Amino acid sequence: MKVAVIYESRTGNTARAAQMIGAALQDLENEVGVWPTDKVNLDFLTDADLVFLGTWTDGLIIAGHRPGGSAHLLAMPGIWNKPTVGFVTYAFRAGKVVDKLADVVTLLGGKWLGGRAFQRDDLPDGVAGFVIAAVDAVEGVEVSG
Ligand SMILES: Cc1cc2nc3c(=O)[nH]c(=O)nc-3n(C[C@H](O)[C@H](O)[C@H](O)COP(=O)(O)O)c2cc1C
């Protein structure tokens, strides 16, 4: 498959998560592109079979969690009904940020497959399993039409 990994990152954690996801996808023999939201390769995205969209957790630590850099996420190219998986990084508590990222993906036109939050200091814990599950999910969608 052709897989686009797109991220928003202020201090590098989500960029690191995106690179790890990209490396795991490559290990599974997918063709992969990894970019920040403002540098997406449109030709690649147009042809992509699967999209990963990631960002950081913005909030008041205990409440008000939301996807960081939402304006940048919403300003990126549309996802045109492509299966899309979300990922976020956080420091202490992510709250419902993954659900809110699902809303952003829907606004961008993507087809939400699910997502997950990663504690920034525990990376790459969980990344490989997350990527395998996402690839299985999209292959299931394609098989069932
Ligand atoms: C303004 C601001 C608000 C944040 N709010 C939260 C929060 O509510 N909960 C949390 O767990 N982390 C919070 N964080 C931490 C970041 O989500 C975390 O460090 C993340 O990994 C940063 O990703 P980045 O390095 O890709 O920018 C906040 C960070 C910033 C700058």
Short mmCIF file of C-alpha atoms in Angstrom, two decimals, residues 7-18 36-37 54-56 68-69 72-73 89:
data_model
loop_
_atom_site.label_atom_id
_atom_site.label_comp_id
_atom_site.label_asym_id
_atom_site.label_seq_id
_atom_site.Cartn_x
_atom_site.Cartn_y
_atom_site.Cartn_z
CA TYR A 7 1.74 15.32 11.53
CA GLU A 8 1.64 18.55 13.47
CA SER A 9 4.40 18.98 16.06
CA ARG A 10 5.69 21.86 18.20
CA THR A 11 8.55 20.32 20.11
CA GLY A 12 9.32 17.19 18.08
CA ASN A 13 7.54 14.37 19.95
CA THR A 14 4.78 13.88 17.39
CA ALA A 15 7.32 14.22 14.58
CA ARG A 16 9.27 11.40 16.27
CA ALA A 17 6.12 9.28 16.58
CA ALA A 18 5.38 9.94 12.88
CA PRO A 36 4.34 17.92 8.54
CA THR A 37 0.90 19.35 7.70
CA GLY A 54 -1.04 12.92 14.15
CA THR A 55 -0.77 15.82 16.53
CA TRP A 56 -0.03 16.75 20.13
CA GLY A 68 -2.92 20.77 19.19
CA GLY A 69 -2.50 22.96 16.14
CA HIS A 72 -2.91 23.87 10.91
CA LEU A 73 -4.59 20.47 10.69
CA THR A 89 1.26 12.36 21.81
#
